[in-house]
Amino acid sequence: MQRRDFIAFMGGAAVGWPIFAYAQQPKTPVVGFLNAGSPDGYAPYVKGFLHGLGETGFVEGKNVSVDYRWARGEYNHLQAMAADLVRRRVAVIAANTPAAPVAKAATTEIPIVFVSTGDPVMVDIVASFNRPGGNVTGVGLLGSNLETKRLEVLHELVPGTAPLGVLVNSASPAADLQLRELQEAAGMIKRQIEIVRASTPLDIEAAFENATQKGAAALLVVQDPFYNSRREQLVTLAARYKKPVVYPLREFAEIGGLVSYGHNLVDGYRQMGVYAGRILKGEKPADLPVVQPTKFEFVINLKTAKTLGLAIPPSLLTTADEVIE
């Protein structure tokens, strides 16, 4: 084939090529997943989040990418992680309780979807539940308000006058509010509480010893992403110290924790995934009211109770959503 014939052939072939051969393929959106916990401890919640994305037609690795950033309980790392996601210009940031205000401070442009176990209005993440405003919306589980109920359950499980221990993460921005509510609740049930603090795995080890030395007959573990990530350690220590413990999530009871009372956090993350997907499709955070689940889960592990030699009051057994035998 001569040169001019080859050029003519190529020119004619190009005319017949599909238009998409020239068009730039659409860029896969990236969701920034900013979380104060750890990937192992939060595996059930990530699964819930991806399920929610799937409900809106987005599948990780197919038509959406997820950039995971885990603080692993080191809450002071969240600011740098949020700033990096903003530099990447991710399409949406999905954040949990300690991470949401950090993400909000990092950007006013990138949409943010949160799962919050505190009051998002009180901490100024959103303007109101019905009209969140700005670039932020999400799921408000109001977990800190449940600490009072958990303390009442612990008091009923272990009646008497001995102090009740409370495990709090001093590094958490929710710690002060949790402690205020628990002090008020302790006054109502006329029971002394002993505060033990832990923000590292080694602190958790020491906290059980401290609670025992302070004479705490039982322990309440407050809602906290770091503690959620350390479920196995907490449940193992409770068994070692033969300590009745009330936990904030059913995932604790499922692996041997005595009692849990709280929201279904897996479903909260699913709802966050749904909102992230809707925003990827073009909806604005300001137009999406904060979701407020109203169902609580009360789970009792009867096998653990028997191991502790603890008789569960009938009033609690009859109100439990699930009894693990």
Tab-separated table of C-alpha atoms in Angstrom, residues 17-319:
chain	number	residue	atom	x	y	z
A	17	TRP	CA	-15.108	4.581	14.676
A	18	PRO	CA	-17.666	4.967	17.471
A	19	ILE	CA	-17.936	8.422	18.968
A	20	PHE	CA	-17.058	7.050	22.435
A	21	ALA	CA	-13.579	6.214	21.190
A	22	TYR	CA	-12.910	9.950	21.232
A	23	ALA	CA	-15.040	10.935	24.198
A	24	GLN	CA	-13.484	11.051	27.637
A	25	GLN	CA	-14.881	8.323	29.849
A	26	PRO	CA	-16.770	9.567	32.942
A	27	LYS	CA	-14.585	9.703	36.025
A	28	THR	CA	-15.466	7.295	38.829
A	29	PRO	CA	-16.567	9.310	41.890
A	30	VAL	CA	-14.588	8.870	45.099
A	31	VAL	CA	-16.184	8.806	48.537
A	32	GLY	CA	-13.903	9.756	51.404
A	33	PHE	CA	-14.651	7.538	54.418
A	34	LEU	CA	-13.294	9.372	57.465
A	35	ASN	CA	-13.556	7.384	60.670
A	36	ALA	CA	-12.110	7.586	64.171
A	37	GLY	CA	-12.173	3.801	64.600
A	38	SER	CA	-10.254	0.937	62.995
A	39	PRO	CA	-11.013	-1.200	59.911
A	40	ASP	CA	-11.236	-4.464	61.862
A	41	GLY	CA	-13.567	-3.124	64.532
A	42	TYR	CA	-15.744	-1.305	62.011
A	43	ALA	CA	-16.084	-4.068	59.412
A	44	PRO	CA	-19.835	-4.591	60.120
A	45	TYR	CA	-20.479	-0.862	59.774
A	46	VAL	CA	-18.513	-0.550	56.527
A	47	LYS	CA	-20.609	-3.416	55.177
A	48	GLY	CA	-23.749	-1.507	56.173
A	49	PHE	CA	-22.452	1.666	54.496
A	50	LEU	CA	-21.662	-0.168	51.242
A	51	HIS	CA	-25.097	-1.793	51.355
A	52	GLY	CA	-26.650	1.664	51.537
A	53	LEU	CA	-24.596	2.853	48.588
A	54	GLY	CA	-25.752	-0.238	46.710
A	55	GLU	CA	-29.388	0.658	47.350
A	56	THR	CA	-28.820	3.801	45.283
A	57	GLY	CA	-26.995	1.952	42.494
A	58	PHE	CA	-23.370	2.473	43.521
A	59	VAL	CA	-21.055	-0.520	43.901
A	60	GLU	CA	-17.527	-0.132	45.266
A	61	GLY	CA	-14.939	-1.021	42.637
A	62	LYS	CA	-17.497	-0.813	39.840
A	63	ASN	CA	-18.901	2.712	39.610
A	64	VAL	CA	-17.633	4.282	42.844
A	65	SER	CA	-14.384	4.208	44.801
A	66	VAL	CA	-14.052	4.574	48.571
A	67	ASP	CA	-10.955	6.140	50.111
A	68	TYR	CA	-10.812	4.871	53.707
A	69	ARG	CA	-9.098	6.943	56.380
A	70	TRP	CA	-8.899	5.331	59.834
A	71	ALA	CA	-7.712	7.259	62.891
A	72	ARG	CA	-7.629	4.009	64.964
A	73	GLY	CA	-8.593	5.872	68.106
A	74	GLU	CA	-5.982	8.609	67.544
A	75	TYR	CA	-8.517	11.417	67.222
A	76	ASN	CA	-5.777	14.027	66.810
A	77	HIS	CA	-4.994	12.507	63.384
A	78	LEU	CA	-8.430	13.321	61.975
A	79	GLN	CA	-7.628	16.896	60.986
A	80	ALA	CA	-4.759	15.898	58.692
A	81	MET	CA	-6.836	13.084	57.207
A	82	ALA	CA	-9.750	15.416	56.489
A	83	ALA	CA	-7.433	17.972	54.884
A	84	ASP	CA	-5.998	15.276	52.616
A	85	LEU	CA	-9.463	14.190	51.464
A	86	VAL	CA	-10.282	17.807	50.671
A	87	ARG	CA	-7.075	18.113	48.625
A	88	ARG	CA	-8.111	14.996	46.717
A	89	ARG	CA	-11.424	16.673	45.896
A	90	VAL	CA	-13.465	13.606	46.807
A	91	ALA	CA	-17.123	13.743	45.797
A	92	VAL	CA	-18.528	13.123	49.298
A	93	ILE	CA	-17.060	12.688	52.783
A	94	ALA	CA	-18.719	10.102	55.054
A	95	ALA	CA	-17.747	10.687	58.688
A	96	ASN	CA	-18.591	9.331	62.136
A	97	THR	CA	-19.102	11.232	65.406
A	98	PRO	CA	-15.618	12.641	66.174
A	99	ALA	CA	-14.757	13.005	62.490
A	100	ALA	CA	-17.827	14.954	61.327
A	101	PRO	CA	-17.011	18.329	62.958
A	102	VAL	CA	-13.413	18.004	61.761
A	103	ALA	CA	-14.598	17.393	58.202
A	104	LYS	CA	-16.984	20.334	58.420
A	105	ALA	CA	-14.139	22.600	59.536
A	106	ALA	CA	-12.047	21.406	56.585
A	107	THR	CA	-14.496	22.252	53.784
A	108	THR	CA	-17.653	24.214	53.031
A	109	GLU	CA	-17.891	22.860	49.482
A	110	ILE	CA	-17.551	19.074	49.539
A	111	PRO	CA	-20.789	17.409	50.756
A	112	ILE	CA	-20.476	15.655	54.137
A	113	VAL	CA	-22.681	12.837	55.412
A	114	PHE	CA	-22.343	11.781	59.040
A	115	VAL	CA	-23.430	9.174	61.552
A	116	SER	CA	-23.581	10.966	64.889
A	117	THR	CA	-24.234	9.422	68.293
A	118	GLY	CA	-24.478	12.893	69.816
A	119	ASP	CA	-26.770	15.816	69.077
A	120	PRO	CA	-25.569	17.270	65.722
A	121	VAL	CA	-27.450	20.524	66.367
A	122	MET	CA	-25.946	21.024	69.821
A	123	VAL	CA	-22.399	20.627	68.487
A	124	ASP	CA	-23.179	22.882	65.501
A	125	ILE	CA	-22.711	20.294	62.769
A	126	VAL	CA	-26.111	21.207	61.303
A	127	ALA	CA	-28.495	24.123	61.828
A	128	SER	CA	-31.514	21.879	62.513
A	129	PHE	CA	-32.709	18.336	61.907
A	130	ASN	CA	-35.286	19.252	59.271
A	131	ARG	CA	-33.196	21.918	57.543
A	132	PRO	CA	-29.533	21.039	58.081
A	133	GLY	CA	-28.289	23.817	55.776
A	134	GLY	CA	-24.822	24.147	54.296
A	135	ASN	CA	-22.953	21.106	52.998
A	136	VAL	CA	-23.690	18.663	55.832
A	137	THR	CA	-26.438	16.151	56.644
A	138	GLY	CA	-26.621	12.610	57.954
A	139	VAL	CA	-27.966	10.261	60.603
A	140	GLY	CA	-28.460	11.442	64.193
A	141	LEU	CA	-28.506	8.485	66.582
A	142	LEU	CA	-28.423	10.665	69.712
A	143	GLY	CA	-26.391	7.989	71.501
A	144	SER	CA	-25.246	10.202	74.379
A	145	ASN	CA	-28.862	10.511	75.528
A	146	LEU	CA	-28.902	6.750	75.977
A	147	GLU	CA	-26.199	6.723	78.644
A	148	THR	CA	-28.829	7.453	81.292
A	149	LYS	CA	-30.866	4.420	80.230
A	150	ARG	CA	-27.762	2.219	80.238
A	151	LEU	CA	-26.929	3.294	83.770
A	152	GLU	CA	-30.486	2.492	84.882
A	153	VAL	CA	-30.163	-0.980	83.327
A	154	LEU	CA	-26.842	-1.528	85.114
A	155	HIS	CA	-28.373	-0.415	88.414
A	156	GLU	CA	-31.195	-2.929	87.935
A	157	LEU	CA	-28.762	-5.688	86.990
A	158	VAL	CA	-26.563	-5.094	90.021
A	159	PRO	CA	-28.713	-3.524	92.766
A	160	GLY	CA	-27.317	-2.308	96.042
A	161	THR	CA	-25.149	0.549	97.212
A	162	ALA	CA	-21.744	-0.384	95.770
A	163	PRO	CA	-20.389	2.145	93.231
A	164	LEU	CA	-20.900	1.601	89.517
A	165	GLY	CA	-17.924	2.209	87.230
A	166	VAL	CA	-18.145	4.251	84.029
A	167	LEU	CA	-15.538	3.897	81.280
A	168	VAL	CA	-15.047	7.169	79.373
A	169	ASN	CA	-12.677	8.194	76.583
A	170	SER	CA	-11.195	11.550	77.589
A	171	ALA	CA	-10.030	12.115	74.007
A	172	SER	CA	-13.608	12.103	72.731
A	173	PRO	CA	-15.365	15.433	72.143
A	174	ALA	CA	-18.530	13.816	73.540
A	175	ALA	CA	-16.945	12.880	76.892
A	176	ASP	CA	-18.008	15.986	78.835
A	177	LEU	CA	-21.644	15.684	77.773
A	178	GLN	CA	-21.682	11.965	78.564
A	179	LEU	CA	-20.289	12.571	82.040
A	180	ARG	CA	-22.784	15.362	82.803
A	181	GLU	CA	-25.687	13.149	81.858
A	182	LEU	CA	-24.348	10.207	83.848
A	183	GLN	CA	-23.738	12.311	86.956
A	184	GLU	CA	-27.334	13.548	86.787
A	185	ALA	CA	-28.620	10.007	86.253
A	186	ALA	CA	-26.552	8.717	89.181
A	187	GLY	CA	-28.157	11.324	91.405
A	188	MET	CA	-31.625	10.213	90.324
A	189	ILE	CA	-30.987	6.553	91.162
A	190	LYS	CA	-28.987	7.547	94.262
A	191	ARG	CA	-25.962	5.527	93.218
A	192	GLN	CA	-22.327	6.614	93.314
A	193	ILE	CA	-20.382	6.294	90.059
A	194	GLU	CA	-16.634	5.941	89.689
A	195	ILE	CA	-15.163	7.371	86.481
A	196	VAL	CA	-12.326	5.434	84.859
A	197	ARG	CA	-10.758	6.786	81.691
A	198	ALA	CA	-9.167	5.052	78.721
A	199	SER	CA	-8.092	6.346	75.324
A	200	THR	CA	-5.538	3.658	74.377
A	201	PRO	CA	-5.532	-0.162	74.497
A	202	LEU	CA	-3.159	-0.064	77.492
A	203	ASP	CA	-5.500	2.383	79.231
A	204	ILE	CA	-8.339	-0.106	78.816
A	205	GLU	CA	-6.302	-2.798	80.530
A	206	ALA	CA	-5.619	-0.463	83.448
A	207	ALA	CA	-9.222	0.795	83.605
A	208	PHE	CA	-10.622	-2.558	84.715
A	209	GLU	CA	-8.027	-2.767	87.466
A	210	ASN	CA	-8.789	0.808	88.530
A	211	ALA	CA	-12.527	0.147	88.590
A	212	THR	CA	-11.964	-2.914	90.779
A	213	GLN	CA	-9.711	-0.988	93.166
A	214	LYS	CA	-12.377	1.717	93.468
A	215	GLY	CA	-14.901	-0.896	94.495
A	216	ALA	CA	-17.068	-0.710	91.373
A	217	ALA	CA	-19.505	-3.636	91.380
A	218	ALA	CA	-20.154	-3.321	87.641
A	219	LEU	CA	-19.146	-1.188	84.664
A	220	LEU	CA	-20.815	0.898	81.969
A	221	VAL	CA	-18.942	1.391	78.684
A	222	VAL	CA	-20.067	4.629	77.014
A	223	GLN	CA	-20.697	4.971	73.294
A	224	ASP	CA	-17.366	5.754	71.631
A	225	PRO	CA	-15.838	4.814	68.247
A	226	PHE	CA	-12.568	3.741	69.874
A	227	TYR	CA	-14.394	1.412	72.263
A	228	ASN	CA	-16.440	0.045	69.359
A	229	SER	CA	-13.146	-0.890	67.722
A	230	ARG	CA	-11.928	-2.595	70.912
A	231	ARG	CA	-14.961	-4.828	71.449
A	232	GLU	CA	-13.015	-8.056	71.837
A	233	GLN	CA	-10.572	-6.552	74.333
A	234	LEU	CA	-13.363	-5.089	76.454
A	235	VAL	CA	-15.421	-8.277	76.515
A	236	THR	CA	-12.339	-10.374	77.294
A	237	LEU	CA	-11.374	-8.138	80.220
A	238	ALA	CA	-14.905	-8.185	81.583
A	239	ALA	CA	-14.755	-11.993	81.660
A	240	ARG	CA	-11.303	-11.976	83.268
A	241	TYR	CA	-12.370	-9.599	86.023
A	242	LYS	CA	-15.796	-11.284	86.333
A	243	LYS	CA	-17.375	-7.873	85.986
A	244	PRO	CA	-20.980	-7.283	84.826
A	245	VAL	CA	-20.782	-4.715	82.017
A	246	VAL	CA	-23.397	-2.841	79.995
A	247	TYR	CA	-22.299	-1.924	76.462
A	248	PRO	CA	-23.672	0.519	73.870
A	249	LEU	CA	-24.068	-1.814	70.858
A	250	ARG	CA	-25.396	-5.291	70.132
A	251	GLU	CA	-22.077	-6.295	68.547
A	252	PHE	CA	-20.635	-6.471	72.083
A	253	ALA	CA	-23.333	-8.866	73.294
A	254	GLU	CA	-22.946	-11.021	70.214
A	255	ILE	CA	-19.329	-11.827	71.132
A	256	GLY	CA	-19.968	-12.469	74.821
A	257	GLY	CA	-20.786	-9.111	76.372
A	258	LEU	CA	-23.409	-9.309	79.128
A	259	VAL	CA	-25.893	-6.639	78.027
A	260	SER	CA	-26.131	-4.023	75.294
A	261	TYR	CA	-28.592	-1.199	74.846
A	262	GLY	CA	-28.503	1.224	71.945
A	263	HIS	CA	-29.256	1.942	68.313
A	264	ASN	CA	-28.599	-0.428	65.435
A	265	LEU	CA	-25.355	1.182	64.269
A	266	VAL	CA	-25.074	-1.072	61.223
A	267	ASP	CA	-28.382	0.318	59.984
A	268	GLY	CA	-27.219	3.845	60.806
A	269	TYR	CA	-24.263	3.344	58.493
A	270	ARG	CA	-26.569	1.874	55.858
A	271	GLN	CA	-28.660	5.033	55.997
A	272	MET	CA	-25.490	7.110	55.708
A	273	GLY	CA	-24.607	5.131	52.583
A	274	VAL	CA	-28.037	5.828	51.101
A	275	TYR	CA	-27.584	9.565	51.641
A	276	ALA	CA	-24.075	9.447	50.149
A	277	GLY	CA	-25.499	7.744	47.067
A	278	ARG	CA	-28.298	10.263	46.722
A	279	ILE	CA	-25.783	13.107	46.906
A	280	LEU	CA	-23.636	11.413	44.251
A	281	LYS	CA	-26.747	11.459	42.062
A	282	GLY	CA	-27.076	15.213	42.474
A	283	GLU	CA	-29.131	15.892	45.585
A	284	LYS	CA	-27.906	18.573	47.986
A	285	PRO	CA	-27.167	17.928	51.674
A	286	ALA	CA	-29.130	21.029	52.680
A	287	ASP	CA	-32.267	19.462	51.162
A	288	LEU	CA	-31.905	16.144	53.020
A	289	PRO	CA	-33.200	16.238	56.621
A	290	VAL	CA	-31.153	14.504	59.279
A	291	VAL	CA	-32.427	10.950	59.712
A	292	GLN	CA	-33.465	10.167	63.300
A	293	PRO	CA	-33.932	6.428	63.926
A	294	THR	CA	-36.188	5.728	66.887
A	295	LYS	CA	-35.680	1.990	67.394
A	296	PHE	CA	-33.400	0.818	70.200
A	297	GLU	CA	-31.992	-2.683	70.655
A	298	PHE	CA	-31.791	-4.297	74.073
A	299	VAL	CA	-29.779	-7.534	73.989
A	300	ILE	CA	-29.003	-9.853	76.914
A	301	ASN	CA	-26.414	-12.628	76.732
A	302	LEU	CA	-27.828	-15.206	79.133
A	303	LYS	CA	-24.829	-17.504	78.691
A	304	THR	CA	-22.529	-14.769	80.007
A	305	ALA	CA	-24.920	-14.072	82.893
A	306	LYS	CA	-24.766	-17.716	83.930
A	307	THR	CA	-20.962	-17.668	83.755
A	308	LEU	CA	-20.963	-14.652	86.081
A	309	GLY	CA	-23.502	-16.286	88.373
A	310	LEU	CA	-25.795	-13.336	87.789
A	311	ALA	CA	-29.565	-13.702	87.849
A	312	ILE	CA	-31.155	-11.411	85.266
A	313	PRO	CA	-34.282	-9.725	86.692
A	314	PRO	CA	-37.484	-10.883	84.930
A	315	SER	CA	-38.349	-7.244	84.212
A	316	LEU	CA	-35.275	-7.004	81.987
A	317	LEU	CA	-35.739	-10.401	80.330
A	318	THR	CA	-39.279	-9.578	79.295
A	319	THR	CA	-38.290	-6.255	77.716
